[in-house]
mmCIF file of C-alpha atoms and ligand atoms in Angstrom:
data_model
loop_
_atom_site.group_PDB
_atom_site.id
_atom_site.type_symbol
_atom_site.label_atom_id
_atom_site.label_comp_id
_atom_site.label_asym_id
_atom_site.label_seq_id
_atom_site.Cartn_x
_atom_site.Cartn_y
_atom_site.Cartn_z
ATOM 1 C CA MET A 38 0.000 0.000 0.000
ATOM 2 C CA LYS A 39 2.800 2.400 0.985
ATOM 3 C CA ARG A 40 4.590 1.655 -2.291
ATOM 4 C CA PHE A 41 1.385 2.202 -4.233
ATOM 5 C CA LEU A 42 0.820 5.538 -2.466
ATOM 6 C CA GLY A 43 4.422 6.538 -3.218
ATOM 7 C CA ILE A 44 3.974 5.855 -6.928
ATOM 8 C CA PHE A 45 0.627 7.662 -6.915
ATOM 9 C CA ILE A 46 2.074 10.792 -5.263
ATOM 10 C CA THR A 47 5.105 10.811 -7.577
ATOM 11 C CA GLY A 48 2.723 10.567 -10.527
ATOM 12 C CA LEU A 49 0.650 13.488 -9.254
ATOM 13 C CA LEU A 50 3.792 15.561 -8.685
ATOM 14 C CA LEU A 51 5.042 14.873 -12.209
ATOM 15 C CA LEU A 52 1.693 15.872 -13.689
ATOM 16 C CA THR A 53 1.646 19.119 -11.700
ATOM 17 C CA LEU A 54 5.259 19.969 -12.495
ATOM 18 C CA CYS A 55 4.560 19.461 -16.163
ATOM 19 C CA GLY A 56 1.475 21.635 -16.018
ATOM 20 C CA CYS A 57 -0.376 18.829 -17.757
ATOM 21 C CA ASP A 58 -3.462 18.405 -15.628
ATOM 22 C CA SER A 59 -5.368 16.657 -18.396
ATOM 23 C CA GLY A 60 -8.770 17.378 -16.822
ATOM 24 C CA ALA A 61 -8.893 21.004 -17.884
ATOM 25 C CA VAL A 62 -6.779 20.855 -21.025
ATOM 26 C CA ARG A 63 -8.364 21.817 -24.350
ATOM 27 C CA VAL A 64 -6.919 21.282 -27.813
ATOM 28 C CA GLN A 65 -6.698 24.069 -30.391
ATOM 29 C CA THR A 66 -5.719 23.321 -33.981
ATOM 30 C CA ALA A 67 -5.250 25.359 -37.160
ATOM 31 C CA THR A 68 -3.746 24.915 -40.629
ATOM 32 C CA ASP A 69 -2.986 27.745 -43.049
ATOM 33 C CA VAL A 70 -0.505 28.859 -45.686
ATOM 34 C CA VAL A 71 1.875 31.493 -44.268
ATOM 35 C CA MET A 72 5.461 32.409 -45.232
ATOM 36 C CA GLY A 73 4.878 30.594 -48.525
ATOM 37 C CA THR A 74 4.429 27.257 -46.777
ATOM 38 C CA VAL A 75 1.897 25.158 -44.903
ATOM 39 C CA VAL A 76 1.723 25.898 -41.174
ATOM 40 C CA THR A 77 -0.043 23.525 -38.788
ATOM 41 C CA ILE A 78 -0.650 24.326 -35.139
ATOM 42 C CA LYS A 79 -1.770 22.115 -32.269
ATOM 43 C CA LEU A 80 -1.931 23.633 -28.792
ATOM 44 C CA TYR A 81 -2.896 22.167 -25.428
ATOM 45 C CA THR A 82 -4.191 24.907 -23.173
ATOM 46 C CA THR A 83 -6.296 25.334 -20.063
ATOM 47 C CA GLU A 84 -7.929 28.540 -21.319
ATOM 48 C CA SER A 85 -10.641 28.918 -23.941
ATOM 49 C CA GLU A 86 -9.109 31.988 -25.647
ATOM 50 C CA ASP A 87 -8.096 30.935 -29.180
ATOM 51 C CA LEU A 88 -4.370 31.571 -29.714
ATOM 52 C CA THR A 89 -3.929 30.025 -33.144
ATOM 53 C CA GLY A 90 -5.015 33.204 -34.988
ATOM 54 C CA GLU A 91 -2.437 35.252 -33.088
ATOM 55 C CA LEU A 92 0.296 32.752 -33.915
ATOM 56 C CA LEU A 93 -0.571 32.765 -37.627
ATOM 57 C CA ALA A 94 -0.631 36.577 -37.587
ATOM 58 C CA LEU A 95 2.781 36.636 -35.880
ATOM 59 C CA LEU A 96 4.254 34.528 -38.695
ATOM 60 C CA GLY A 97 2.583 36.709 -41.323
ATOM 61 C CA ARG A 98 4.209 39.793 -39.777
ATOM 62 C CA LEU A 99 7.619 38.123 -39.624
ATOM 63 C CA GLU A 100 7.422 37.582 -43.387
ATOM 64 C CA GLU A 101 5.847 40.936 -44.281
ATOM 65 C CA ASP A 102 7.852 43.182 -41.956
ATOM 66 C CA GLU A 103 11.258 41.470 -41.815
ATOM 67 C CA LEU A 104 12.245 38.551 -43.973
ATOM 68 C CA SER A 105 10.555 38.519 -47.370
ATOM 69 C CA ARG A 106 12.739 39.061 -50.436
ATOM 70 C CA ARG A 107 9.616 39.714 -52.557
ATOM 71 C CA LEU A 108 7.304 41.905 -50.437
ATOM 72 C CA PRO A 109 8.150 45.640 -50.615
ATOM 73 C CA SER A 110 6.986 46.049 -46.984
ATOM 74 C CA SER A 111 9.836 43.946 -45.556
ATOM 75 C CA GLU A 112 13.159 45.054 -44.144
ATOM 76 C CA VAL A 113 15.120 42.612 -46.313
ATOM 77 C CA TYR A 114 13.389 44.037 -49.413
ATOM 78 C CA ARG A 115 14.199 47.576 -48.259
ATOM 79 C CA LEU A 116 17.880 46.693 -47.776
ATOM 80 C CA ASN A 117 18.080 44.950 -51.156
ATOM 81 C CA SER A 118 16.578 47.953 -52.924
ATOM 82 C CA SER A 119 18.447 50.597 -50.916
ATOM 83 C CA GLU A 120 21.479 52.414 -52.268
ATOM 84 C CA HIS A 121 24.296 49.852 -52.070
ATOM 85 C CA GLY A 122 27.700 50.925 -50.817
ATOM 86 C CA ARG A 123 26.038 53.057 -48.126
ATOM 87 C CA GLU A 124 25.494 52.088 -44.508
ATOM 88 C CA GLN A 125 21.830 51.148 -43.793
ATOM 89 C CA GLN A 126 20.173 50.853 -40.383
ATOM 90 C CA VAL A 127 18.749 47.462 -39.415
ATOM 91 C CA SER A 128 16.264 46.538 -36.697
ATOM 92 C CA GLU A 129 17.496 44.730 -33.601
ATOM 93 C CA GLY A 130 15.763 41.492 -34.648
ATOM 94 C CA LEU A 131 17.222 41.417 -38.161
ATOM 95 C CA GLY A 132 20.624 42.596 -36.887
ATOM 96 C CA LYS A 133 20.830 39.600 -34.543
ATOM 97 C CA THR A 134 19.754 37.252 -37.317
ATOM 98 C CA LEU A 135 22.417 38.618 -39.681
ATOM 99 C CA GLU A 136 25.073 38.268 -36.989
ATOM 100 C CA ARG A 137 24.109 34.649 -36.293
ATOM 101 C CA CYS A 138 24.042 33.864 -40.032
ATOM 102 C CA ALA A 139 27.531 35.332 -40.398
ATOM 103 C CA LYS A 140 28.852 33.105 -37.587
ATOM 104 C CA ILE A 141 27.419 29.926 -39.108
ATOM 105 C CA GLY A 142 28.527 31.123 -42.530
ATOM 106 C CA THR A 143 32.122 31.285 -41.281
ATOM 107 C CA ALA A 144 31.902 28.068 -39.247
ATOM 108 C CA SER A 145 30.550 26.181 -42.279
ATOM 109 C CA GLY A 146 33.325 27.447 -44.579
ATOM 110 C CA GLY A 147 30.809 29.567 -46.511
ATOM 111 C CA ALA A 148 28.261 26.759 -47.048
ATOM 112 C CA LEU A 149 25.492 28.888 -45.529
ATOM 113 C CA ASP A 150 25.553 32.117 -47.487
ATOM 114 C CA ILE A 151 22.638 34.554 -47.215
ATOM 115 C CA THR A 152 24.225 36.846 -49.834
ATOM 116 C CA MET A 153 23.269 34.345 -52.574
ATOM 117 C CA GLY A 154 20.060 36.207 -53.449
ATOM 118 C CA ALA A 155 21.130 36.987 -57.030
ATOM 119 C CA VAL A 156 21.841 33.290 -57.714
ATOM 120 C CA VAL A 157 18.599 32.213 -55.993
ATOM 121 C CA GLN A 158 16.688 34.730 -58.177
ATOM 122 C CA LEU A 159 18.458 33.541 -61.326
ATOM 123 C CA TRP A 160 17.449 29.890 -60.844
ATOM 124 C CA ASP A 161 14.078 30.885 -59.316
ATOM 125 C CA ILE A 162 13.372 27.238 -58.469
ATOM 126 C CA ASP A 163 10.618 28.317 -56.050
ATOM 127 C CA HIS A 164 8.695 29.673 -59.041
ATOM 128 C CA TYR A 165 9.541 27.004 -61.634
ATOM 129 C CA ALA A 166 8.706 24.165 -59.241
ATOM 130 C CA ASP A 167 5.073 25.131 -59.941
ATOM 131 C CA CYS A 168 5.523 25.506 -63.727
ATOM 132 C CA PRO A 169 8.440 23.237 -64.758
ATOM 133 C CA GLU A 170 7.524 23.497 -68.467
ATOM 134 C CA GLU A 171 8.683 27.150 -68.399
ATOM 135 C CA PHE A 172 12.066 26.376 -66.784
ATOM 136 C CA MET A 173 15.230 27.341 -68.641
ATOM 137 C CA ARG A 174 18.593 26.391 -67.226
ATOM 138 C CA PRO A 175 20.642 29.581 -66.627
ATOM 139 C CA GLU A 176 23.698 30.044 -68.847
ATOM 140 C CA LYS A 177 27.135 29.517 -67.265
ATOM 141 C CA SER A 178 27.953 33.181 -67.891
ATOM 142 C CA GLU A 179 24.766 34.281 -66.076
ATOM 143 C CA ILE A 180 25.651 32.087 -63.099
ATOM 144 C CA ALA A 181 29.185 33.511 -63.004
ATOM 145 C CA GLN A 182 27.809 37.049 -63.149
ATOM 146 C CA ALA A 183 25.321 36.382 -60.298
ATOM 147 C CA LEU A 184 28.000 34.587 -58.242
ATOM 148 C CA SER A 185 30.266 37.615 -58.479
ATOM 149 C CA THR A 186 27.767 39.482 -56.220
ATOM 150 C CA CYS A 187 27.825 36.770 -53.517
ATOM 151 C CA GLY A 188 30.034 36.042 -50.524
ATOM 152 C CA TRP A 189 30.419 37.140 -46.947
ATOM 153 C CA GLU A 190 32.983 39.774 -47.959
ATOM 154 C CA LYS A 191 30.192 41.526 -49.923
ATOM 155 C CA ILE A 192 28.472 42.709 -46.762
ATOM 156 C CA SER A 193 29.820 44.422 -43.683
ATOM 157 C CA LEU A 194 27.932 44.525 -40.427
ATOM 158 C CA SER A 195 28.684 47.218 -37.869
ATOM 159 C CA GLU A 196 30.092 46.145 -34.497
ATOM 160 C CA SER A 197 26.738 45.795 -32.720
ATOM 161 C CA ALA A 198 24.874 44.759 -35.910
ATOM 162 C CA GLN A 199 22.874 47.987 -35.957
ATOM 163 C CA SER A 200 23.765 48.728 -39.564
ATOM 164 C CA ILE A 201 24.883 46.947 -42.692
ATOM 165 C CA THR A 202 26.629 47.950 -45.920
ATOM 166 C CA LEU A 203 26.022 45.887 -49.056
ATOM 167 C CA GLU A 204 28.384 45.863 -52.034
ATOM 168 C CA PRO A 205 26.830 46.841 -55.388
ATOM 169 C CA ASN A 206 24.256 44.296 -56.672
ATOM 170 C CA THR A 207 24.480 42.028 -53.611
ATOM 171 C CA VAL A 208 21.066 40.574 -52.725
ATOM 172 C CA LEU A 209 20.192 39.164 -49.298
ATOM 173 C CA ASP A 210 18.057 35.995 -49.132
ATOM 174 C CA LEU A 211 17.085 34.594 -45.741
ATOM 175 C CA GLY A 212 15.109 31.633 -47.079
ATOM 176 C CA ALA A 213 17.499 29.189 -45.407
ATOM 177 C CA VAL A 214 16.742 30.423 -41.893
ATOM 178 C CA GLY A 215 13.237 31.960 -42.057
ATOM 179 C CA LYS A 216 11.313 28.921 -40.818
ATOM 180 C CA GLY A 217 13.719 28.406 -37.934
ATOM 181 C CA ILE A 218 13.359 32.053 -36.887
ATOM 182 C CA ALA A 219 9.591 31.507 -37.067
ATOM 183 C CA LEU A 220 9.931 28.639 -34.560
ATOM 184 C CA ASP A 221 11.949 30.853 -32.187
ATOM 185 C CA ARG A 222 9.309 33.602 -32.340
ATOM 186 C CA ILE A 223 6.548 31.057 -31.679
ATOM 187 C CA LEU A 224 8.507 29.671 -28.734
ATOM 188 C CA ALA A 225 8.946 33.147 -27.210
ATOM 189 C CA TYR A 226 5.184 33.735 -27.623
ATOM 190 C CA LEU A 227 4.254 30.422 -25.971
ATOM 191 C CA GLU A 228 6.624 31.051 -23.058
ATOM 192 C CA GLY A 229 4.525 34.131 -22.295
ATOM 193 C CA LYS A 230 1.327 32.033 -22.155
ATOM 194 C CA PRO A 231 1.361 29.929 -18.974
ATOM 195 C CA ALA A 232 -2.022 28.400 -19.853
ATOM 196 C CA VAL A 233 -0.382 26.552 -22.763
ATOM 197 C CA SER A 234 1.015 23.293 -21.404
ATOM 198 C CA GLY A 235 2.091 21.803 -24.719
ATOM 199 C CA ALA A 236 2.241 22.489 -28.454
ATOM 200 C CA VAL A 237 3.442 21.044 -31.717
ATOM 201 C CA ILE A 238 3.789 23.465 -34.616
ATOM 202 C CA SER A 239 5.142 22.856 -38.069
ATOM 203 C CA VAL A 240 6.241 25.574 -40.484
ATOM 204 C CA GLY A 241 7.047 23.753 -43.740
ATOM 205 C CA GLY A 242 9.965 21.427 -43.061
ATOM 206 C CA SER A 243 10.593 22.811 -39.556
ATOM 207 C CA VAL A 244 8.796 21.624 -36.414
ATOM 208 C CA LEU A 245 8.669 22.926 -32.840
ATOM 209 C CA THR A 246 7.600 20.746 -29.921
ATOM 210 C CA TYR A 247 6.861 22.558 -26.671
ATOM 211 C CA GLY A 248 5.998 21.417 -23.147
ATOM 212 C CA CYS A 249 4.193 18.112 -22.884
ATOM 213 C CA LYS A 250 1.095 16.250 -24.006
ATOM 214 C CA PRO A 251 -1.769 15.744 -21.575
ATOM 215 C CA ASP A 252 -0.860 12.036 -21.287
ATOM 216 C CA ASN A 253 2.866 12.873 -20.898
ATOM 217 C CA SER A 254 3.877 10.659 -23.806
ATOM 218 C CA ALA A 255 6.708 11.857 -26.069
ATOM 219 C CA TRP A 256 6.049 14.037 -29.112
ATOM 220 C CA ARG A 257 6.237 11.830 -32.230
ATOM 221 C CA ILE A 258 7.513 13.767 -35.236
ATOM 222 C CA GLY A 259 7.569 12.112 -38.666
ATOM 223 C CA ILE A 260 10.633 12.752 -40.845
ATOM 224 C CA THR A 261 9.735 12.964 -44.553
ATOM 225 C CA ASP A 262 11.007 10.111 -46.696
ATOM 226 C CA PRO A 263 12.975 11.915 -49.441
ATOM 227 C CA PHE A 264 12.137 9.104 -51.885
ATOM 228 C CA ASP A 265 8.386 9.168 -51.211
ATOM 229 C CA THR A 266 7.377 12.506 -49.772
ATOM 230 C CA SER A 267 3.887 11.247 -48.917
ATOM 231 C CA ASP A 268 5.546 8.907 -46.404
ATOM 232 C CA VAL A 269 8.068 9.120 -43.553
ATOM 233 C CA CYS A 270 11.432 7.371 -43.119
ATOM 234 C CA GLY A 271 10.957 7.279 -39.333
ATOM 235 C CA TYR A 272 9.891 9.223 -36.272
ATOM 236 C CA LEU A 273 11.649 11.347 -33.680
ATOM 237 C CA LEU A 274 10.402 10.818 -30.136
ATOM 238 C CA LEU A 275 10.974 14.123 -28.356
ATOM 239 C CA GLU A 276 10.482 15.395 -24.817
ATOM 240 C CA GLY A 277 9.819 19.077 -24.088
ATOM 241 C CA THR A 278 11.034 21.941 -26.247
ATOM 242 C CA LYS A 279 12.844 20.883 -29.431
ATOM 243 C CA CYS A 280 13.219 22.210 -32.969
ATOM 244 C CA VAL A 281 13.561 19.888 -35.955
ATOM 245 C CA SER A 282 14.454 21.101 -39.461
ATOM 246 C CA THR A 283 14.947 19.103 -42.613
ATOM 247 C CA SER A 284 16.565 20.359 -45.826
ATOM 248 C CA GLY A 285 16.137 18.122 -48.831
ATOM 249 C CA ASN A 286 16.417 18.010 -52.598
ATOM 250 C CA TYR A 287 12.721 17.042 -52.806
ATOM 251 C CA GLU A 288 11.313 20.230 -51.232
ATOM 252 C CA ARG A 289 11.296 22.572 -54.274
ATOM 253 C CA TYR A 290 12.678 21.288 -57.567
ATOM 254 C CA VAL A 291 12.353 21.033 -61.325
ATOM 255 C CA GLU A 292 13.154 17.873 -63.267
ATOM 256 C CA VAL A 293 14.188 18.363 -66.905
ATOM 257 C CA ASP A 294 15.681 15.693 -69.198
ATOM 258 C CA GLY A 295 16.367 13.481 -66.188
ATOM 259 C CA VAL A 296 18.275 16.227 -64.322
ATOM 260 C CA HIS A 297 16.987 17.183 -60.868
ATOM 261 C CA TYR A 298 17.434 20.916 -60.226
ATOM 262 C CA HIS A 299 16.590 21.766 -56.597
ATOM 263 C CA HIS A 300 16.585 24.848 -54.363
ATOM 264 C CA ILE A 301 19.734 24.410 -52.225
ATOM 265 C CA LEU A 302 22.638 26.022 -54.015
ATOM 266 C CA ASP A 303 26.357 25.513 -53.683
ATOM 267 C CA PRO A 304 27.976 28.927 -53.023
ATOM 268 C CA LYS A 305 31.166 27.662 -54.724
ATOM 269 C CA THR A 306 29.546 26.813 -58.070
ATOM 270 C CA GLY A 307 26.205 28.664 -58.018
ATOM 271 C CA GLU A 308 24.502 25.383 -59.017
ATOM 272 C CA PRO A 309 22.142 23.095 -57.074
ATOM 273 C CA VAL A 310 24.218 20.995 -54.639
ATOM 274 C CA GLN A 311 25.071 17.542 -56.010
ATOM 275 C CA ASN A 312 26.902 15.599 -53.320
ATOM 276 C CA GLY A 313 24.940 12.379 -53.012
ATOM 277 C CA LEU A 314 22.684 13.630 -50.194
ATOM 278 C CA ALA A 315 18.893 13.462 -50.370
ATOM 279 C CA SER A 316 18.177 15.196 -47.046
ATOM 280 C CA VAL A 317 19.608 16.379 -43.729
ATOM 281 C CA THR A 318 17.615 16.631 -40.491
ATOM 282 C CA ILE A 319 18.826 18.581 -37.447
ATOM 283 C CA VAL A 320 17.465 18.518 -33.880
ATOM 284 C CA SER A 321 18.256 21.474 -31.623
ATOM 285 C CA SER A 322 16.678 23.423 -28.806
ATOM 286 C CA ASP A 323 16.985 26.520 -31.030
ATOM 287 C CA GLY A 324 14.920 27.025 -34.196
ATOM 288 C CA PHE A 325 17.415 29.257 -35.980
ATOM 289 C CA LEU A 326 20.219 26.746 -35.400
ATOM 290 C CA SER A 327 18.197 23.757 -36.605
ATOM 291 C CA ASP A 328 17.226 25.526 -39.843
ATOM 292 C CA ALA A 329 20.607 27.177 -40.525
ATOM 293 C CA LEU A 330 22.472 23.931 -39.870
ATOM 294 C CA SER A 331 20.138 21.763 -41.959
ATOM 295 C CA THR A 332 20.907 23.935 -44.994
ATOM 296 C CA ALA A 333 24.616 24.310 -44.153
ATOM 297 C CA CYS A 334 25.094 20.562 -43.569
ATOM 298 C CA TYR A 335 23.236 19.731 -46.770
ATOM 299 C CA VAL A 336 25.792 21.873 -48.613
ATOM 300 C CA THR A 337 28.926 20.670 -46.772
ATOM 301 C CA GLY A 338 27.971 16.989 -46.931
ATOM 302 C CA GLU A 339 28.187 14.439 -44.161
ATOM 303 C CA GLU A 340 31.795 14.598 -43.014
ATOM 304 C CA LYS A 341 32.062 18.344 -42.428
ATOM 305 C CA GLY A 342 28.395 18.485 -41.433
ATOM 306 C CA LEU A 343 28.963 16.094 -38.536
ATOM 307 C CA LYS A 344 31.746 18.306 -37.171
ATOM 308 C CA LEU A 345 29.530 21.362 -37.523
ATOM 309 C CA THR A 346 26.585 19.800 -35.668
ATOM 310 C CA GLU A 347 28.915 18.578 -32.929
ATOM 311 C CA ARG A 348 30.343 22.078 -32.541
ATOM 312 C CA TYR A 349 26.850 23.496 -32.048
ATOM 313 C CA GLY A 350 25.671 20.662 -29.775
ATOM 314 C CA CYS A 351 22.954 19.510 -32.204
ATOM 315 C CA GLN A 352 21.885 16.076 -33.441
ATOM 316 C CA ALA A 353 21.822 15.190 -37.128
ATOM 317 C CA MET A 354 20.686 12.583 -39.650
ATOM 318 C CA PHE A 355 21.997 12.421 -43.217
ATOM 319 C CA VAL A 356 20.007 10.470 -45.819
ATOM 320 C CA SER A 357 22.020 9.664 -48.934
ATOM 321 C CA GLU A 358 20.622 9.383 -52.456
ATOM 322 C CA ASP A 359 21.231 5.635 -52.296
ATOM 323 C CA GLY A 360 18.920 5.362 -49.288
ATOM 324 C CA LEU A 361 21.436 5.084 -46.418
ATOM 325 C CA LEU A 362 20.480 6.715 -43.114
ATOM 326 C CA ARG A 363 23.507 7.935 -41.099
ATOM 327 C CA MET A 364 22.985 9.677 -37.767
ATOM 328 C CA THR A 365 24.735 10.975 -34.687
ATOM 329 C CA GLU A 366 24.441 8.792 -31.574
ATOM 330 C CA GLY A 367 22.136 11.348 -29.940
ATOM 331 C CA PHE A 368 19.845 11.286 -32.982
ATOM 332 C CA ARG A 369 19.767 7.493 -32.932
ATOM 333 C CA GLN A 370 18.533 7.544 -29.347
ATOM 334 C CA LEU A 371 15.563 9.707 -30.378
ATOM 335 C CA PHE A 372 14.838 7.950 -33.684
ATOM 336 C CA GLU A 373 12.356 5.203 -34.388
ATOM 337 C CA PRO A 374 12.933 3.867 -37.933
ATOM 338 C CA LYS A 375 9.838 3.037 -39.972
HETATM 339 P P1 ADP B 161 13.419 25.107 -46.999
HETATM 340 O O1 ADP B 161 13.257 26.555 -47.325
HETATM 341 O O2 ADP B 161 12.747 24.190 -47.957
HETATM 342 O O3 ADP B 161 13.126 24.790 -45.572
HETATM 343 P P2 ADP B 161 16.224 25.366 -46.561
HETATM 344 O O4 ADP B 161 16.042 25.781 -45.156
HETATM 345 O O5 ADP B 161 17.310 24.393 -46.820
HETATM 346 O O6 ADP B 161 14.942 24.765 -47.201
HETATM 347 O O7 ADP B 161 16.499 26.708 -47.367
HETATM 348 C C1 ADP B 161 16.580 26.725 -48.767
HETATM 349 C C2 ADP B 161 16.456 28.165 -49.232
HETATM 350 O O8 ADP B 161 17.607 28.905 -48.787
HETATM 351 C C3 ADP B 161 16.442 28.318 -50.741
HETATM 352 O O9 ADP B 161 15.127 28.320 -51.234
HETATM 353 C C4 ADP B 161 17.150 29.653 -50.940
HETATM 354 O O10 ADP B 161 16.234 30.709 -50.759
HETATM 355 C C5 ADP B 161 18.156 29.691 -49.844
HETATM 356 N N1 ADP B 161 19.461 29.069 -50.148
HETATM 357 C C6 ADP B 161 19.788 28.140 -51.092
HETATM 358 N N2 ADP B 161 21.074 27.758 -50.978
HETATM 359 C C7 ADP B 161 21.597 28.459 -49.950
HETATM 360 C C8 ADP B 161 22.877 28.506 -49.316
HETATM 361 N N3 ADP B 161 23.896 27.764 -49.728
HETATM 362 N N4 ADP B 161 23.028 29.352 -48.262
HETATM 363 C C9 ADP B 161 22.020 30.124 -47.817
HETATM 364 N N5 ADP B 161 20.791 30.119 -48.359
HETATM 365 C C10 ADP B 161 20.576 29.295 -49.398
HETATM 366 MG MG1 MG B 162 17.417 25.715 -43.562
#
């Protein structure tokens, strides 16, 4: 009896500590297209106030006010269309993002390069993925011309990242980190809402898990099978707050005459990366890191990518084009193969 009571009290304590008193917990769900991708939200909360609309609006503002390369209302658009060669002010949020991108850019040997906007625009895979019949492969000379505007030396950030100077024709593109930043903003929002005991939110290929489920079981996150995107190659079983990002050659692409042109570009060649990888998945407690590293590691390939993820204390899985799944030990402990 004593032992039974002990287990019972421990159970109650765990439930209270977790804030997961299932009796009063309600579920809120929403799905919408924001930031050019599908966003799904599932929240567990003890209050009836609907938070999903606020979260979707928050992501809309992130795109419209800060990150979009296409919307004239955004800060990135303003910088790209400002007079180059002159110092421009940046907001605190974007300044921090640029600083973090620069650090990972250096640490990855230039694999993550947010100055590649001109090359991204030239290929415009995002657009042609929806109308492949219109796709025309850029000429080598056009790629060389666009590449000449890229590289970390083409931008200079002031000491405290309050201003930036772009070299002539350099175009910023934050597509590689936008979804991860979205996860960080969502996390900050949820941390200010004590009534939310758990959440799972996906922004395209990036997923945030937060808190716990009412039954305290682990979050089960499917990882897309790069060879059959309607299926998964396995599941991650996650506890508490985690961010998962996957970069793959199946996300946005055009296939012409048997050649697969996708949206992750090699800053050395200006062409879609061809290194035998189909996808890279990163697990981190930070959204920006998971997204930045999934793109960077896709570009560097497995060997350098493993060193990079180790340096940042993240877990990684590399899926090769011949179907091999290679992962860090920490990833293996969280992974349930299909
Ligand atoms: P997704 O946007 O599908 O989640 P990624 O996070 O890997 O995929 O980001 C890919 C996007 O990043 C591209 O669409 C492009 O805008 C940009 N990009 C492509 N190659 C690079 C690169 N080497 N460094 C930085 N950004 C890149
Ligand atoms: Mg990324």
